[in-house]
mmCIF file with all atom_site columns, C-alpha atoms in Angstrom:
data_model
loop_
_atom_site.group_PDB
_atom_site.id
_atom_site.type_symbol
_atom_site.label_atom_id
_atom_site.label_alt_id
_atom_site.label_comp_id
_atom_site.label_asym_id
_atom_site.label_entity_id
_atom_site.label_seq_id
_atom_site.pdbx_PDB_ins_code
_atom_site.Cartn_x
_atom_site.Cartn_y
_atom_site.Cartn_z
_atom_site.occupancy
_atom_site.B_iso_or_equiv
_atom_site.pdbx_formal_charge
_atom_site.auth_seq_id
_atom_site.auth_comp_id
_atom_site.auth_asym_id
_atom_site.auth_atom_id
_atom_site.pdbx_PDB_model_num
ATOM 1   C CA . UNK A 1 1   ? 0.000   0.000   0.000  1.00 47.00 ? 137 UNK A CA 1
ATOM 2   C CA . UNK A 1 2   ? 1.548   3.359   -1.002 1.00 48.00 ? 138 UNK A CA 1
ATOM 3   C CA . UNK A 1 3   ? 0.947   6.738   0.478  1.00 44.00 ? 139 UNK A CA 1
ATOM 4   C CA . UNK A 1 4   ? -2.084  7.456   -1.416 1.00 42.00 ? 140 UNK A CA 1
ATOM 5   C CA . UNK A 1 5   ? -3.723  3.981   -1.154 1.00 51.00 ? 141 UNK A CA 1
ATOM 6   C CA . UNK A 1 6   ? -6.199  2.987   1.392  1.00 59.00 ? 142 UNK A CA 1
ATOM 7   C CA . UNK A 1 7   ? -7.643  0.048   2.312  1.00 58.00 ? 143 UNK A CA 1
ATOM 8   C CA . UNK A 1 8   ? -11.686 0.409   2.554  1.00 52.00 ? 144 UNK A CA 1
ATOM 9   C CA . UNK A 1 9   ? -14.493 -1.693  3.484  1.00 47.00 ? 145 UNK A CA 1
ATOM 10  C CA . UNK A 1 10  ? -17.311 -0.534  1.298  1.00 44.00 ? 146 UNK A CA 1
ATOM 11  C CA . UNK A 1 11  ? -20.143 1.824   3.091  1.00 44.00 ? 147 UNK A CA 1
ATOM 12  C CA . UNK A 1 12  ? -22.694 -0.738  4.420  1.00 47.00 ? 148 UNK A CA 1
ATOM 13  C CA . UNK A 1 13  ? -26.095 -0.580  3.734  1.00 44.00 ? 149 UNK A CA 1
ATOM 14  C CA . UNK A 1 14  ? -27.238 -0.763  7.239  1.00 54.00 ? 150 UNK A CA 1
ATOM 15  C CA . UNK A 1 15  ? -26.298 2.555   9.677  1.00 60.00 ? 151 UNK A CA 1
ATOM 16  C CA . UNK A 1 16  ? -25.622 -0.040  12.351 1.00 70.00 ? 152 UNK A CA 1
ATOM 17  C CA . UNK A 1 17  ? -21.982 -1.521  10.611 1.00 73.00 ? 153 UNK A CA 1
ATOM 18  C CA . UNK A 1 18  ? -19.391 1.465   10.529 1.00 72.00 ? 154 UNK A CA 1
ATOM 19  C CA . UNK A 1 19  ? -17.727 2.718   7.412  1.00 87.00 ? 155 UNK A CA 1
ATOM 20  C CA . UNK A 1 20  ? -13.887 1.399   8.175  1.00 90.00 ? 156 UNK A CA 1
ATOM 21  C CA . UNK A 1 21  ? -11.077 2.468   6.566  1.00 94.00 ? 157 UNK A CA 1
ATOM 22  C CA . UNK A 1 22  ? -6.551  1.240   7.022  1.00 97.00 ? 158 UNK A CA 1
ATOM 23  C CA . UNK A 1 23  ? -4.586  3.684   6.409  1.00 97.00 ? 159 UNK A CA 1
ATOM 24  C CA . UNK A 1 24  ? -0.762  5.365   6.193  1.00 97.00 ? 160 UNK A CA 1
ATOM 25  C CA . UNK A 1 25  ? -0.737  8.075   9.151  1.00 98.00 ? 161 UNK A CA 1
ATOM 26  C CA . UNK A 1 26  ? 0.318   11.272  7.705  1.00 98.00 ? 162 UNK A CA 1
ATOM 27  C CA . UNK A 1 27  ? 2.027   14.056  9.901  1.00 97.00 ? 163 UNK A CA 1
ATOM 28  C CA . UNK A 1 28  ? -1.079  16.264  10.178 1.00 97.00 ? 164 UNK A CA 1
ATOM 29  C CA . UNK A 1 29  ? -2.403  12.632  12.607 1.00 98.00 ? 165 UNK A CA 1
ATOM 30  C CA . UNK A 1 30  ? 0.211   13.044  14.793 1.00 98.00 ? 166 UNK A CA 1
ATOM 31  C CA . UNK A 1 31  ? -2.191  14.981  17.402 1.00 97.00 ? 167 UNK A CA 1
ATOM 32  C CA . UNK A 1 32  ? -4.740  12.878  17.244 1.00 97.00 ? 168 UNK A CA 1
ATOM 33  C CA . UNK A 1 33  ? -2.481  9.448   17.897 1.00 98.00 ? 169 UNK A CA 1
ATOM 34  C CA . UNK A 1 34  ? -1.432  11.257  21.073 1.00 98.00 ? 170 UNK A CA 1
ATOM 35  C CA . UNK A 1 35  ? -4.931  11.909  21.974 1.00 97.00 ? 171 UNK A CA 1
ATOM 36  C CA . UNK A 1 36  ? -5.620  8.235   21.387 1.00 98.00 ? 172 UNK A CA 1
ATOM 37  C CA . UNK A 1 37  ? -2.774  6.682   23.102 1.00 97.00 ? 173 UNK A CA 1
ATOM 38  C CA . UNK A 1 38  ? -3.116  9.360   26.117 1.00 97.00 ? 174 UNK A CA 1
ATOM 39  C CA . UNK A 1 39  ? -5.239  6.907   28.423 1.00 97.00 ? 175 UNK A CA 1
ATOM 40  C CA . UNK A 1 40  ? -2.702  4.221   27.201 1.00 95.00 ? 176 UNK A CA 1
ATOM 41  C CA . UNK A 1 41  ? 0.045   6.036   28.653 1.00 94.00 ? 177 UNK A CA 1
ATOM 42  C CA . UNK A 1 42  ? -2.630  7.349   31.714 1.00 94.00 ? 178 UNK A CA 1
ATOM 43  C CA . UNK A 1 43  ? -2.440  3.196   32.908 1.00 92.00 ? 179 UNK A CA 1
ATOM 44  C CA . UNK A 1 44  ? 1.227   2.702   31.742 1.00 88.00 ? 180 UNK A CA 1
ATOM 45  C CA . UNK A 1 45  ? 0.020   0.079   29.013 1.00 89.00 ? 181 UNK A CA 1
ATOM 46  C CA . UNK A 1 46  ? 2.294   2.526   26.640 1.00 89.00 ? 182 UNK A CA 1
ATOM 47  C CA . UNK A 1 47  ? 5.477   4.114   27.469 1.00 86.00 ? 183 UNK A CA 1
ATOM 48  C CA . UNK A 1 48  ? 4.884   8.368   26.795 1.00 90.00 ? 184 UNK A CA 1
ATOM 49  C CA . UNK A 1 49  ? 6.967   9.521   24.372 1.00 92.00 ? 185 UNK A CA 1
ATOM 50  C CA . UNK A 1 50  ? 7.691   13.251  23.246 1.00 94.00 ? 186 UNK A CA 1
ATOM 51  C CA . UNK A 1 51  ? 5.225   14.157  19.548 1.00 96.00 ? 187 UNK A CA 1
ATOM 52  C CA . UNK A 1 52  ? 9.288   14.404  17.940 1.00 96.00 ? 188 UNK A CA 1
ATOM 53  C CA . UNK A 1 53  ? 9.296   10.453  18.159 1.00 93.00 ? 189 UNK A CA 1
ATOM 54  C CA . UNK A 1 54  ? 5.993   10.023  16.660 1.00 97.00 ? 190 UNK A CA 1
ATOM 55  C CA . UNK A 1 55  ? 6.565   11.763  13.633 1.00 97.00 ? 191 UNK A CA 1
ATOM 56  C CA . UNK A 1 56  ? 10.216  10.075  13.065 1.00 95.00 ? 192 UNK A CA 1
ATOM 57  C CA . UNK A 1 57  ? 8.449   6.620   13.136 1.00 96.00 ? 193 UNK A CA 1
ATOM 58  C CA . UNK A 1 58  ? 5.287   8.575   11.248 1.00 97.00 ? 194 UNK A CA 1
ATOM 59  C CA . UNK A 1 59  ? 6.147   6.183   8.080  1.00 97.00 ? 195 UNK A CA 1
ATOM 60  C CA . UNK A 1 60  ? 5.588   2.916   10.149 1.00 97.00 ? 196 UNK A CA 1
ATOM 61  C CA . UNK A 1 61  ? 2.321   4.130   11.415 1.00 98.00 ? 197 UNK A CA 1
ATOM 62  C CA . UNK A 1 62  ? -1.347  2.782   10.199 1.00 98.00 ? 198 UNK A CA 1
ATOM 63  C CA . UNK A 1 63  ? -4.914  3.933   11.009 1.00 98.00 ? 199 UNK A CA 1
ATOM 64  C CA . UNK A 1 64  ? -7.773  2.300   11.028 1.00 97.00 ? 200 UNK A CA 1
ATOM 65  C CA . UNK A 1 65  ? -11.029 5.141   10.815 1.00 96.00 ? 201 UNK A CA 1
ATOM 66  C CA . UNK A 1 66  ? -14.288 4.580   11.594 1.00 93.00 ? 202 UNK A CA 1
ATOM 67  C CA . UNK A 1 67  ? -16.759 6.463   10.277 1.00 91.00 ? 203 UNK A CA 1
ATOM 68  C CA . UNK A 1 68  ? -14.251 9.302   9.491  1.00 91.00 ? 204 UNK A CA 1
ATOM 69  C CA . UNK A 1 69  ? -13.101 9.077   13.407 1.00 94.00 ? 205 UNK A CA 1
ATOM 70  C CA . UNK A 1 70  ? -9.908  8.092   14.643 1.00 97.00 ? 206 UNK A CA 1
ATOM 71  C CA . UNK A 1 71  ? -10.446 4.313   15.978 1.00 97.00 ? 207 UNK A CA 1
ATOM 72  C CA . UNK A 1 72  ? -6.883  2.770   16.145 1.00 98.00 ? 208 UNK A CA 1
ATOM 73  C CA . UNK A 1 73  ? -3.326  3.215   15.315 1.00 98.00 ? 209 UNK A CA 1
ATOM 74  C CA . UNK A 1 74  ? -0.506  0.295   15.235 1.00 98.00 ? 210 UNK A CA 1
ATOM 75  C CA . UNK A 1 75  ? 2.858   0.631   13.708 1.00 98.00 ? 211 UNK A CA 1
ATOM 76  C CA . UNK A 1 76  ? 5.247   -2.102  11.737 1.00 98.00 ? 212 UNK A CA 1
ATOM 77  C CA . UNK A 1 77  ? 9.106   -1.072  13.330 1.00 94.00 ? 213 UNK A CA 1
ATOM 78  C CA . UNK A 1 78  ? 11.689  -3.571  11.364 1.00 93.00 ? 214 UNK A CA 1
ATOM 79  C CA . UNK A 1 79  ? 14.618  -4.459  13.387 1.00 88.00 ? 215 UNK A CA 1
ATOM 80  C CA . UNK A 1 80  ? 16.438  -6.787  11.017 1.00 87.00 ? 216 UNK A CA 1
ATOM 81  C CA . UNK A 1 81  ? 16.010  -9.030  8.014  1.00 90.00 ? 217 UNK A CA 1
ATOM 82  C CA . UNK A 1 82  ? 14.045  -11.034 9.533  1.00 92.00 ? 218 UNK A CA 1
ATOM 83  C CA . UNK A 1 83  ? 12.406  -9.555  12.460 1.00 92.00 ? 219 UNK A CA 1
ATOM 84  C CA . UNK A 1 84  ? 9.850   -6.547  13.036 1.00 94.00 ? 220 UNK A CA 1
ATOM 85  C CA . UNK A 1 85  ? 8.206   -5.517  15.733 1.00 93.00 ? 221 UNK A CA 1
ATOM 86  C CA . UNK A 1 86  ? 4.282   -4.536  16.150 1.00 97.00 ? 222 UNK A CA 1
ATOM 87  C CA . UNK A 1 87  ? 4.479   -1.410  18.357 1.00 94.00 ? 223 UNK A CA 1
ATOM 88  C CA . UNK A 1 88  ? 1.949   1.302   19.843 1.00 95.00 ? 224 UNK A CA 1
ATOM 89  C CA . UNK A 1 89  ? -1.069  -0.859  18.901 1.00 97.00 ? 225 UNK A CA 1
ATOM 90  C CA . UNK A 1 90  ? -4.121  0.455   20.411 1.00 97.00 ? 226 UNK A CA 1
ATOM 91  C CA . UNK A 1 91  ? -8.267  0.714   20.198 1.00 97.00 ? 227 UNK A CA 1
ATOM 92  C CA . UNK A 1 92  ? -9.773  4.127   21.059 1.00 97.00 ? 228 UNK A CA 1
ATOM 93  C CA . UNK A 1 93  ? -12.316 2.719   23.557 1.00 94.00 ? 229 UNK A CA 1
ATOM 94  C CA . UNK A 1 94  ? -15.479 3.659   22.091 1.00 93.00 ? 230 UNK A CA 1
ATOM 95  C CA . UNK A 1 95  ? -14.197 1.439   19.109 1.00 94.00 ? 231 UNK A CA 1
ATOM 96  C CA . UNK A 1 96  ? -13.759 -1.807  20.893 1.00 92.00 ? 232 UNK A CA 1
ATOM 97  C CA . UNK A 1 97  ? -15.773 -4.529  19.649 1.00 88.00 ? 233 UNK A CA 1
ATOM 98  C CA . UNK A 1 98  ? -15.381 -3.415  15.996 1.00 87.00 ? 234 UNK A CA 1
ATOM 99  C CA . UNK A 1 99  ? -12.535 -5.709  15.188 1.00 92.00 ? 235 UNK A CA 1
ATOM 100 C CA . UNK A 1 100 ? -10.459 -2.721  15.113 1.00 96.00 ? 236 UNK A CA 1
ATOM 101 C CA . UNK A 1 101 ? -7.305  -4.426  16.779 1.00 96.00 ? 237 UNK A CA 1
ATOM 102 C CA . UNK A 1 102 ? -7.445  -7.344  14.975 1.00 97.00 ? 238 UNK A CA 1
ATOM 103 C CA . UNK A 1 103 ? -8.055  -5.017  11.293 1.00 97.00 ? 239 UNK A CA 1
ATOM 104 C CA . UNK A 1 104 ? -4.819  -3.170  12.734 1.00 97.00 ? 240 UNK A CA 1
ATOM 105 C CA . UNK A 1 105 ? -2.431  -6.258  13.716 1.00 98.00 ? 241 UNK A CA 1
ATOM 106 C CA . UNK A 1 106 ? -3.391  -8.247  10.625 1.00 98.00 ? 242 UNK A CA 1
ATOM 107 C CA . UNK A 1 107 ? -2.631  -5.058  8.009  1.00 98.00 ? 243 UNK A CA 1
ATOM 108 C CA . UNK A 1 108 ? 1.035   -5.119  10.018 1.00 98.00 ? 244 UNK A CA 1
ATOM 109 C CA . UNK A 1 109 ? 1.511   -8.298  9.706  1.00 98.00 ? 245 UNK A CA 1
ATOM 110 C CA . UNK A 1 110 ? 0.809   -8.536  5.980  1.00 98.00 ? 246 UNK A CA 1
ATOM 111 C CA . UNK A 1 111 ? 3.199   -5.488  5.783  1.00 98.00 ? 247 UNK A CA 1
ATOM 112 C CA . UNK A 1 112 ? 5.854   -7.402  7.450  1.00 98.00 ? 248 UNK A CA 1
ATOM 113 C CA . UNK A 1 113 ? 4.934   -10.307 4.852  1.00 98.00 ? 249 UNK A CA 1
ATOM 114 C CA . UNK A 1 114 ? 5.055   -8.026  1.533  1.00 97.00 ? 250 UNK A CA 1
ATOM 115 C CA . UNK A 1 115 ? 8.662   -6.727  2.621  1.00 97.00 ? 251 UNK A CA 1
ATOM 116 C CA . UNK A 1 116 ? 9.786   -10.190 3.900  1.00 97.00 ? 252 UNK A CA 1
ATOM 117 C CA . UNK A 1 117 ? 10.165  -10.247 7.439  1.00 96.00 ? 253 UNK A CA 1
ATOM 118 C CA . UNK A 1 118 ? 9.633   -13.908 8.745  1.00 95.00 ? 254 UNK A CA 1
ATOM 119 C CA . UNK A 1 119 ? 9.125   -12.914 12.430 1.00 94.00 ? 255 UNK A CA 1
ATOM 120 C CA . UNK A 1 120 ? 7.348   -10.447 14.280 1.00 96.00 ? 256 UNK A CA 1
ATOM 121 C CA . UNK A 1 121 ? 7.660   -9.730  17.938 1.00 91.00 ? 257 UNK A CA 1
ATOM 122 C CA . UNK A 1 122 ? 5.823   -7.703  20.452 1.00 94.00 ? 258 UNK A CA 1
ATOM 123 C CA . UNK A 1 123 ? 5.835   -6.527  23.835 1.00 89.00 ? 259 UNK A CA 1
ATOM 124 C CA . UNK A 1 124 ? 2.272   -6.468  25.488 1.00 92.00 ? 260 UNK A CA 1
ATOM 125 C CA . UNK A 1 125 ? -0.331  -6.909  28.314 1.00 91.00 ? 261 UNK A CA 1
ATOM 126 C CA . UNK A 1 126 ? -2.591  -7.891  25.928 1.00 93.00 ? 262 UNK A CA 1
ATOM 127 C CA . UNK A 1 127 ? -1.380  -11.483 25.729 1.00 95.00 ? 263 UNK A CA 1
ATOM 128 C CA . UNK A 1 128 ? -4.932  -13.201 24.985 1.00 96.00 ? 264 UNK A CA 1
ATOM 129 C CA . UNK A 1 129 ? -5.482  -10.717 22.086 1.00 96.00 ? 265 UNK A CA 1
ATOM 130 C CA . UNK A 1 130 ? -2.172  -11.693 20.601 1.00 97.00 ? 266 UNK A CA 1
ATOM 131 C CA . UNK A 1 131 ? -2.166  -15.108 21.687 1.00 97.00 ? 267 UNK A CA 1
ATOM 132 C CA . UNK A 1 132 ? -5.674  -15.511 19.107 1.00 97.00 ? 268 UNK A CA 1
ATOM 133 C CA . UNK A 1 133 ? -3.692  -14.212 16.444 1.00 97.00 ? 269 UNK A CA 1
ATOM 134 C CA . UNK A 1 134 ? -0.772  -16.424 16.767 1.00 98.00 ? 270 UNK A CA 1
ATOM 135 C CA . UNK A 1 135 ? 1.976   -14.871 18.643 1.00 97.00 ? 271 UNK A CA 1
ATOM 136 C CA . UNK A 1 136 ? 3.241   -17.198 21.476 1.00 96.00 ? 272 UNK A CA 1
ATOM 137 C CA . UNK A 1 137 ? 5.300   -16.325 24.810 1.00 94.00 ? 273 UNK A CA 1
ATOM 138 C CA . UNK A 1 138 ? 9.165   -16.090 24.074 1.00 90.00 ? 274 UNK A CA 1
ATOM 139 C CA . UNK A 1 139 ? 11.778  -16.481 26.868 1.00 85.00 ? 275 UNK A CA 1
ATOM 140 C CA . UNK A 1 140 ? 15.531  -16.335 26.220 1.00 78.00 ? 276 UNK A CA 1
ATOM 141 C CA . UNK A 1 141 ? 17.378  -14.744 23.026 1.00 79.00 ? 277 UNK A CA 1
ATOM 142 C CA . UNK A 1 142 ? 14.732  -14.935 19.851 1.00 78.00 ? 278 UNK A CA 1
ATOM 143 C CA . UNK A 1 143 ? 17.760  -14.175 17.766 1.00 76.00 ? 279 UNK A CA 1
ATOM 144 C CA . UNK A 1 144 ? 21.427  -16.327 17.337 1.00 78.00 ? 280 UNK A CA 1
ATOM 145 C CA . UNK A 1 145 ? 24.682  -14.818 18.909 1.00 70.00 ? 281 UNK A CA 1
ATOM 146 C CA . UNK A 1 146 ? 25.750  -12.452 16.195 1.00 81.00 ? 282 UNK A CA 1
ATOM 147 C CA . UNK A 1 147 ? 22.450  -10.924 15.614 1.00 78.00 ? 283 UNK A CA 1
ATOM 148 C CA . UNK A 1 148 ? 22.278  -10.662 19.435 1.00 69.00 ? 284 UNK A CA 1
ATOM 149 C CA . UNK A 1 149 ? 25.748  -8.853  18.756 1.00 79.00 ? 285 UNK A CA 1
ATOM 150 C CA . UNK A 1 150 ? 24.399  -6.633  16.246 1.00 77.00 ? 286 UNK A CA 1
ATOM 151 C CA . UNK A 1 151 ? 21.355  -5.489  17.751 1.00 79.00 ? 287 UNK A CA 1
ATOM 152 C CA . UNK A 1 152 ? 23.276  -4.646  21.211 1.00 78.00 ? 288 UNK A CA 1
ATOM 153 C CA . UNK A 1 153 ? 23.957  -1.677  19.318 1.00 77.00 ? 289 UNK A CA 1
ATOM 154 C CA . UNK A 1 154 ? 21.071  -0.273  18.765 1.00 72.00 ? 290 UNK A CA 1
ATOM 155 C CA . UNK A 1 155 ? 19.842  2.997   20.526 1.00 75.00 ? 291 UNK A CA 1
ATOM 156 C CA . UNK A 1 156 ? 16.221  2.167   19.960 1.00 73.00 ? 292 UNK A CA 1
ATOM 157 C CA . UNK A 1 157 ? 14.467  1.398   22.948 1.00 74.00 ? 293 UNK A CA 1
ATOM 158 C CA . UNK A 1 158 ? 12.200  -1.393  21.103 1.00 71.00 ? 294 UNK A CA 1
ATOM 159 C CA . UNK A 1 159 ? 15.126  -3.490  20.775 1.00 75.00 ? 295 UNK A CA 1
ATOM 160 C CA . UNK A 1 160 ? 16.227  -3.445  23.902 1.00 72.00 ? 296 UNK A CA 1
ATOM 161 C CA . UNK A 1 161 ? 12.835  -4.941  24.985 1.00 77.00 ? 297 UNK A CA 1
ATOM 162 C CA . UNK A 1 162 ? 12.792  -7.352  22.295 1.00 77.00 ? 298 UNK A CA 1
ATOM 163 C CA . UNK A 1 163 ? 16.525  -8.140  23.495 1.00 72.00 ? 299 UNK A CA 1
ATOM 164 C CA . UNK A 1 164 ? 15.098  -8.559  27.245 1.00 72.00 ? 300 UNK A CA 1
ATOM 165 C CA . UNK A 1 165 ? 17.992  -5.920  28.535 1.00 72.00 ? 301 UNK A CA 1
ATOM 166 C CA . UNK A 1 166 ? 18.294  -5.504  32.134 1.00 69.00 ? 302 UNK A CA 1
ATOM 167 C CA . UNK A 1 167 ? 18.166  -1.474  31.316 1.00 63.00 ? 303 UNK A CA 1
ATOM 168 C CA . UNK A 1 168 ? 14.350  -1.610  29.771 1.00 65.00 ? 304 UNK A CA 1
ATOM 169 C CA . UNK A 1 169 ? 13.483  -3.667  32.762 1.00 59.00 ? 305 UNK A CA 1
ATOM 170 C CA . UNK A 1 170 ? 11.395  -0.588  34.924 1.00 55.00 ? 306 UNK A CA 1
ATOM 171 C CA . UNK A 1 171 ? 9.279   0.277   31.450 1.00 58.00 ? 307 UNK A CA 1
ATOM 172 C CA . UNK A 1 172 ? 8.526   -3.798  30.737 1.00 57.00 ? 308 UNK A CA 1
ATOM 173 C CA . UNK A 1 173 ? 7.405   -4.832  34.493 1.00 63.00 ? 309 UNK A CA 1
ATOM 174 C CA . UNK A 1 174 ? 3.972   -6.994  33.581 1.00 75.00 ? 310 UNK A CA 1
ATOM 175 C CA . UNK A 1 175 ? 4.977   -7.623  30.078 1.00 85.00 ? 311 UNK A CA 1
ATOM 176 C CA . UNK A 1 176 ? 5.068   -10.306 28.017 1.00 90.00 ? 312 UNK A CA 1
ATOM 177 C CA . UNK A 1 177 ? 7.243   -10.811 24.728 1.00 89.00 ? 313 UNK A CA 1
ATOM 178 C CA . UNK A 1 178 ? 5.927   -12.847 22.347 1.00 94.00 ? 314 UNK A CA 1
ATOM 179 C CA . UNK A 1 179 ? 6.328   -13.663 18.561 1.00 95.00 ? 315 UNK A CA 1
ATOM 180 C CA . UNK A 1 180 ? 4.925   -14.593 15.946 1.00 97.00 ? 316 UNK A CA 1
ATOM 181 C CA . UNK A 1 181 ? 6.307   -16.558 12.592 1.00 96.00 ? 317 UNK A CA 1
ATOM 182 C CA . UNK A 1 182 ? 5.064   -15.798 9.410  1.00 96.00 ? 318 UNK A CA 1
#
């Protein structure tokens, strides 16, 4: 899906089903995700993070609108060849019970599919949600020595969880990694 493209479900006929529509976050969205992700960040379900890092990882950012309203954001972060992460996935609550999540994680994960990624991890409380989709519980390195080595030097905070650093430890209490292969 390029910039311009959007993925729609078409208007139903009945005003009971919402008019959903995936799409690229562009910069002018930025606002809003905050505004979404604020009671997120309220419970400590999301780690805050200053409006500068939202619109560097902008491009890795999809929406899901209902009706024209914000319902959900998720983003697609790649942190090698074969591993990506699902990161700041979340439901504006008056959206739950649309599928909205599940719309979200499954457009990432086909993004992680079309550019080749075989894995994809992600850090969550929501362990049942992810567990129906297929990710499982990881313990231990995902990743063999020398990518291990690699990603140590990373300054991206993201790989540090995925890495299970002592360091991340405080932001990750109540947690769980998991995976998923594609």
């Amino acid at each position: 899906m390029d910039d311009t493209q959007a993925t729609t479900r078409p208007t139903p006929a009945s005003p009971e089903q919402p008019h959903i529509v995936v799409r690229r976050a562009r910069a002018a969205d930025v606002r809003r995700i905050r505004e979404l992700l604020q009671p997120y960040v309220d419970r400590r379900a999301i780690v805050p993070k200053p409006a500068v890092a939202y619109y560097e990882s902008l491009q890795e950012f999809r929406l899901v609108e209902l009706d024209g309203r914000l319902a959900g954001c998720g983003a697609l972060h790649v942190m090698w060849d074969d591993v990506a992460e699902v990161r700041t996935l979340a439901v504006a609550e008056e959206a739950k019970g649309h599928g909205v999540g599940g719309l979200l994680l499954q457009t990432l994960l086909d993004e992680a599919r079309e550019i080749g990624v075989r894995r994809v991890f992600c850090l969550t409380f929501e362990v049942r949600f992810f567990g129906r989709h297929g990710f499982h519980e990881i313990e231990g390195q995902a990743v063999e020595p020398t990518v291990y080595a690699e990603l140590l030097q990373s300054y991206d905070e993201g790989v540090a969880e995925f890495l299970d650093l002592d360091r991340v430890k405080p932001n990750t209490l109540g947690n769980t990694r998991m995976l998923i292969d594609l």
